[in-house]
PDB file of C-alpha atoms in Angstrom:
ATOM      1  CA  UNK A   1      10.223  -1.681  15.884  1.00 81.00           C
ATOM      2  CA  UNK A   2       8.709   0.302  12.860  1.00 89.00           C
ATOM      3  CA  UNK A   3       5.312   2.173  13.337  1.00 94.00           C
ATOM      4  CA  UNK A   4       3.530   2.714  10.001  1.00 96.00           C
ATOM      5  CA  UNK A   5       0.964   5.500   9.642  1.00 97.00           C
ATOM      6  CA  UNK A   6      -1.167   5.600   6.455  1.00 97.00           C
ATOM      7  CA  UNK A   7      -2.964   8.350   5.243  1.00 97.00           C
ATOM      8  CA  UNK A   8      -5.264   9.782   2.380  1.00 97.00           C
ATOM      9  CA  UNK A   9      -7.701   7.600   2.145  1.00 97.00           C
ATOM     10  CA  UNK A  10     -11.424   8.911   1.642  1.00 97.00           C
ATOM     11  CA  UNK A  11     -14.808   8.845  -0.743  1.00 98.00           C
ATOM     12  CA  UNK A  12     -13.964   9.334  -4.310  1.00 98.00           C
ATOM     13  CA  UNK A  13     -16.369   8.652  -7.660  1.00 98.00           C
ATOM     14  CA  UNK A  14     -15.696   6.210  -9.886  1.00 98.00           C
ATOM     15  CA  UNK A  15     -12.934   6.960 -12.371  1.00 98.00           C
ATOM     16  CA  UNK A  16     -11.471   9.056  -9.608  1.00 98.00           C
ATOM     17  CA  UNK A  17      -7.950   9.043  -7.992  1.00 98.00           C
ATOM     18  CA  UNK A  18      -6.588   9.215  -4.503  1.00 98.00           C
ATOM     19  CA  UNK A  19      -2.970   8.703  -3.204  1.00 98.00           C
ATOM     20  CA  UNK A  20      -2.150   6.998  -0.206  1.00 98.00           C
ATOM     21  CA  UNK A  21       0.772   7.765   1.944  1.00 98.00           C
ATOM     22  CA  UNK A  22       2.497   5.809   4.511  1.00 98.00           C
ATOM     23  CA  UNK A  23       4.817   7.327   7.168  1.00 97.00           C
ATOM     24  CA  UNK A  24       7.298   4.915   8.817  1.00 96.00           C
ATOM     25  CA  UNK A  25       9.413   5.767  12.236  1.00 93.00           C
ATOM     26  CA  UNK A  26      12.895   4.297  12.484  1.00 76.00           C
ATOM     27  CA  UNK A  27      15.940   4.680  10.988  1.00 72.00           C
ATOM     28  CA  UNK A  28      16.085   1.257   8.764  1.00 89.00           C
ATOM     29  CA  UNK A  29      13.113   2.018   6.254  1.00 92.00           C
ATOM     30  CA  UNK A  30      15.295   0.995   3.394  1.00 92.00           C
ATOM     31  CA  UNK A  31      16.187  -2.233   4.775  1.00 93.00           C
ATOM     32  CA  UNK A  32      12.262  -2.819   4.455  1.00 95.00           C
ATOM     33  CA  UNK A  33      10.360  -3.841   1.200  1.00 96.00           C
ATOM     34  CA  UNK A  34       7.215  -2.005   1.468  1.00 97.00           C
ATOM     35  CA  UNK A  35       3.339  -3.047   0.546  1.00 97.00           C
ATOM     36  CA  UNK A  36      -0.088  -1.945   0.317  1.00 98.00           C
ATOM     37  CA  UNK A  37      -2.893  -4.651   1.219  1.00 98.00           C
ATOM     38  CA  UNK A  38      -6.569  -4.216   1.214  1.00 98.00           C
ATOM     39  CA  UNK A  39      -9.346  -5.717   2.842  1.00 98.00           C
ATOM     40  CA  UNK A  40     -13.244  -5.538   1.451  1.00 97.00           C
ATOM     41  CA  UNK A  41     -16.287  -5.936   3.877  1.00 92.00           C
ATOM     42  CA  UNK A  42     -16.577  -9.738   4.376  1.00 95.00           C
ATOM     43  CA  UNK A  43     -13.284 -10.615   2.288  1.00 96.00           C
ATOM     44  CA  UNK A  44     -10.083 -11.803   2.937  1.00 97.00           C
ATOM     45  CA  UNK A  45      -7.109  -9.122   2.951  1.00 96.00           C
ATOM     46  CA  UNK A  46      -5.573  -9.116  -0.620  1.00 97.00           C
ATOM     47  CA  UNK A  47      -1.983  -7.899  -1.645  1.00 97.00           C
ATOM     48  CA  UNK A  48      -2.402  -5.080  -3.792  1.00 98.00           C
ATOM     49  CA  UNK A  49       1.501  -4.012  -4.470  1.00 98.00           C
ATOM     50  CA  UNK A  50       5.285  -4.217  -3.397  1.00 97.00           C
ATOM     51  CA  UNK A  51       7.808  -2.393  -3.817  1.00 97.00           C
ATOM     52  CA  UNK A  52      11.694  -3.299  -2.935  1.00 96.00           C
ATOM     53  CA  UNK A  53      14.061  -1.380  -0.213  1.00 95.00           C
ATOM     54  CA  UNK A  54      15.964   0.690  -2.653  1.00 94.00           C
ATOM     55  CA  UNK A  55      12.699   1.416  -4.744  1.00 92.00           C
ATOM     56  CA  UNK A  56      13.873  -0.278  -8.091  1.00 93.00           C
ATOM     57  CA  UNK A  57      11.538  -3.043  -8.695  1.00 96.00           C
ATOM     58  CA  UNK A  58       7.846  -3.090  -7.980  1.00 97.00           C
ATOM     59  CA  UNK A  59       4.747  -5.858  -7.988  1.00 97.00           C
ATOM     60  CA  UNK A  60       1.178  -5.416  -8.315  1.00 98.00           C
ATOM     61  CA  UNK A  61      -1.832  -7.453  -8.524  1.00 97.00           C
ATOM     62  CA  UNK A  62      -3.694  -7.958 -11.543  1.00 98.00           C
ATOM     63  CA  UNK A  63      -6.836  -6.440 -10.405  1.00 97.00           C
ATOM     64  CA  UNK A  64      -4.788  -2.880 -10.050  1.00 98.00           C
ATOM     65  CA  UNK A  65      -1.526  -3.139 -12.575  1.00 98.00           C
ATOM     66  CA  UNK A  66      -2.053  -0.088 -15.022  1.00 98.00           C
ATOM     67  CA  UNK A  67      -4.091   1.900 -12.660  1.00 98.00           C
ATOM     68  CA  UNK A  68      -2.113   1.949  -9.428  1.00 98.00           C
ATOM     69  CA  UNK A  69       1.357   2.627  -9.044  1.00 98.00           C
ATOM     70  CA  UNK A  70       3.595   2.056  -5.677  1.00 98.00           C
ATOM     71  CA  UNK A  71       6.620   4.224  -4.985  1.00 98.00           C
ATOM     72  CA  UNK A  72       8.762   5.193  -2.067  1.00 98.00           C
ATOM     73  CA  UNK A  73      10.988   8.208  -0.672  1.00 97.00           C
ATOM     74  CA  UNK A  74      13.568   6.946   1.651  1.00 95.00           C
ATOM     75  CA  UNK A  75      14.912  10.064   2.465  1.00 94.00           C
ATOM     76  CA  UNK A  76      10.966  10.682   3.908  1.00 95.00           C
ATOM     77  CA  UNK A  77      10.561   7.034   5.206  1.00 96.00           C
ATOM     78  CA  UNK A  78       7.200   7.202   3.176  1.00 97.00           C
ATOM     79  CA  UNK A  79       5.909   5.022   0.720  1.00 98.00           C
ATOM     80  CA  UNK A  80       2.675   6.123  -1.427  1.00 98.00           C
ATOM     81  CA  UNK A  81       0.337   4.257  -3.684  1.00 98.00           C
ATOM     82  CA  UNK A  82      -1.246   6.511  -6.550  1.00 98.00           C
ATOM     83  CA  UNK A  83      -4.704   5.145  -7.616  1.00 98.00           C
ATOM     84  CA  UNK A  84      -5.990   6.393 -10.498  1.00 98.00           C
ATOM     85  CA  UNK A  85      -9.163   4.953 -12.268  1.00 98.00           C
ATOM     86  CA  UNK A  86     -10.828   3.589  -9.378  1.00 98.00           C
ATOM     87  CA  UNK A  87     -13.821   1.395  -9.576  1.00 98.00           C
ATOM     88  CA  UNK A  88     -16.252   0.476  -6.838  1.00 97.00           C
ATOM     89  CA  UNK A  89     -14.431  -2.741  -6.412  1.00 97.00           C
ATOM     90  CA  UNK A  90     -11.512  -1.053  -4.997  1.00 98.00           C
ATOM     91  CA  UNK A  91     -13.322   0.021  -2.002  1.00 98.00           C
ATOM     92  CA  UNK A  92     -11.816  -1.336   1.206  1.00 98.00           C
ATOM     93  CA  UNK A  93      -9.226  -0.816   4.236  1.00 98.00           C
ATOM     94  CA  UNK A  94      -6.019  -0.280   2.663  1.00 98.00           C
ATOM     95  CA  UNK A  95      -2.930  -1.198   4.828  1.00 98.00           C
ATOM     96  CA  UNK A  96       0.378  -0.236   4.297  1.00 98.00           C
ATOM     97  CA  UNK A  97       2.982  -2.995   5.620  1.00 97.00           C
ATOM     98  CA  UNK A  98       6.848  -3.708   5.908  1.00 96.00           C
ATOM     99  CA  UNK A  99       8.749  -6.944   5.284  1.00 93.00           C
ATOM    100  CA  UNK A 100      12.237  -7.708   4.951  1.00 90.00           C
ATOM    101  CA  UNK A 101      10.980 -10.870   2.797  1.00 90.00           C
ATOM    102  CA  UNK A 102       7.592  -9.018   1.671  1.00 90.00           C
ATOM    103  CA  UNK A 103       8.567  -8.616  -1.893  1.00 87.00           C
ATOM    104  CA  UNK A 104       9.832 -12.044  -2.306  1.00 86.00           C
ATOM    105  CA  UNK A 105       6.859 -14.213   0.241  1.00 87.00           C
ATOM    106  CA  UNK A 106       4.533 -11.368   0.885  1.00 87.00           C
ATOM    107  CA  UNK A 107       5.734 -11.918   4.457  1.00 88.00           C
ATOM    108  CA  UNK A 108       4.941  -8.833   6.658  1.00 91.00           C
ATOM    109  CA  UNK A 109       6.726  -7.896   9.834  1.00 92.00           C
ATOM    110  CA  UNK A 110       4.674  -4.748  10.589  1.00 94.00           C
ATOM    111  CA  UNK A 111       1.664  -3.145   9.599  1.00 96.00           C
ATOM    112  CA  UNK A 112      -0.206  -0.029   9.683  1.00 97.00           C
ATOM    113  CA  UNK A 113      -3.642   0.980  11.121  1.00 96.00           C
ATOM    114  CA  UNK A 114      -5.526   0.976   7.816  1.00 97.00           C
ATOM    115  CA  UNK A 115      -7.300   3.542   5.799  1.00 98.00           C
ATOM    116  CA  UNK A 116     -10.512   3.571   4.280  1.00 98.00           C
ATOM    117  CA  UNK A 117     -10.740   4.264   0.658  1.00 98.00           C
ATOM    118  CA  UNK A 118     -14.672   4.005  -0.852  1.00 98.00           C
ATOM    119  CA  UNK A 119     -15.123   4.377  -4.338  1.00 98.00           C
ATOM    120  CA  UNK A 120     -19.148   5.342  -5.528  1.00 97.00           C
ATOM    121  CA  UNK A 121     -20.589   4.335  -8.689  1.00 94.00           C
TER     122      UNK A 121
END
């Protein structure tokens, strides 16, 4: 079992930055690809970014490419999402997820509880 706990959400003005963190329990963190997803009110949950278990390869949704950066520290069992140049459209609950095949299929095995990000105009 893997438990994921997100932190770092909040309220920020358009153009600002936030860094989300997701701490994982368990001893097999590096076995999992990690990802960030988000869900805005009235919309379906969507993929944001993913990173392989080693951290060597990343993938992004077109809507965040060039603005967001996913990274991980396997020694700390933590994955990060650095969000720059935030827009009001980025407002959503952001979820951390782990999955053995997440990077390839976006399939997830475990979810965090989510953290709210609100971008004001």
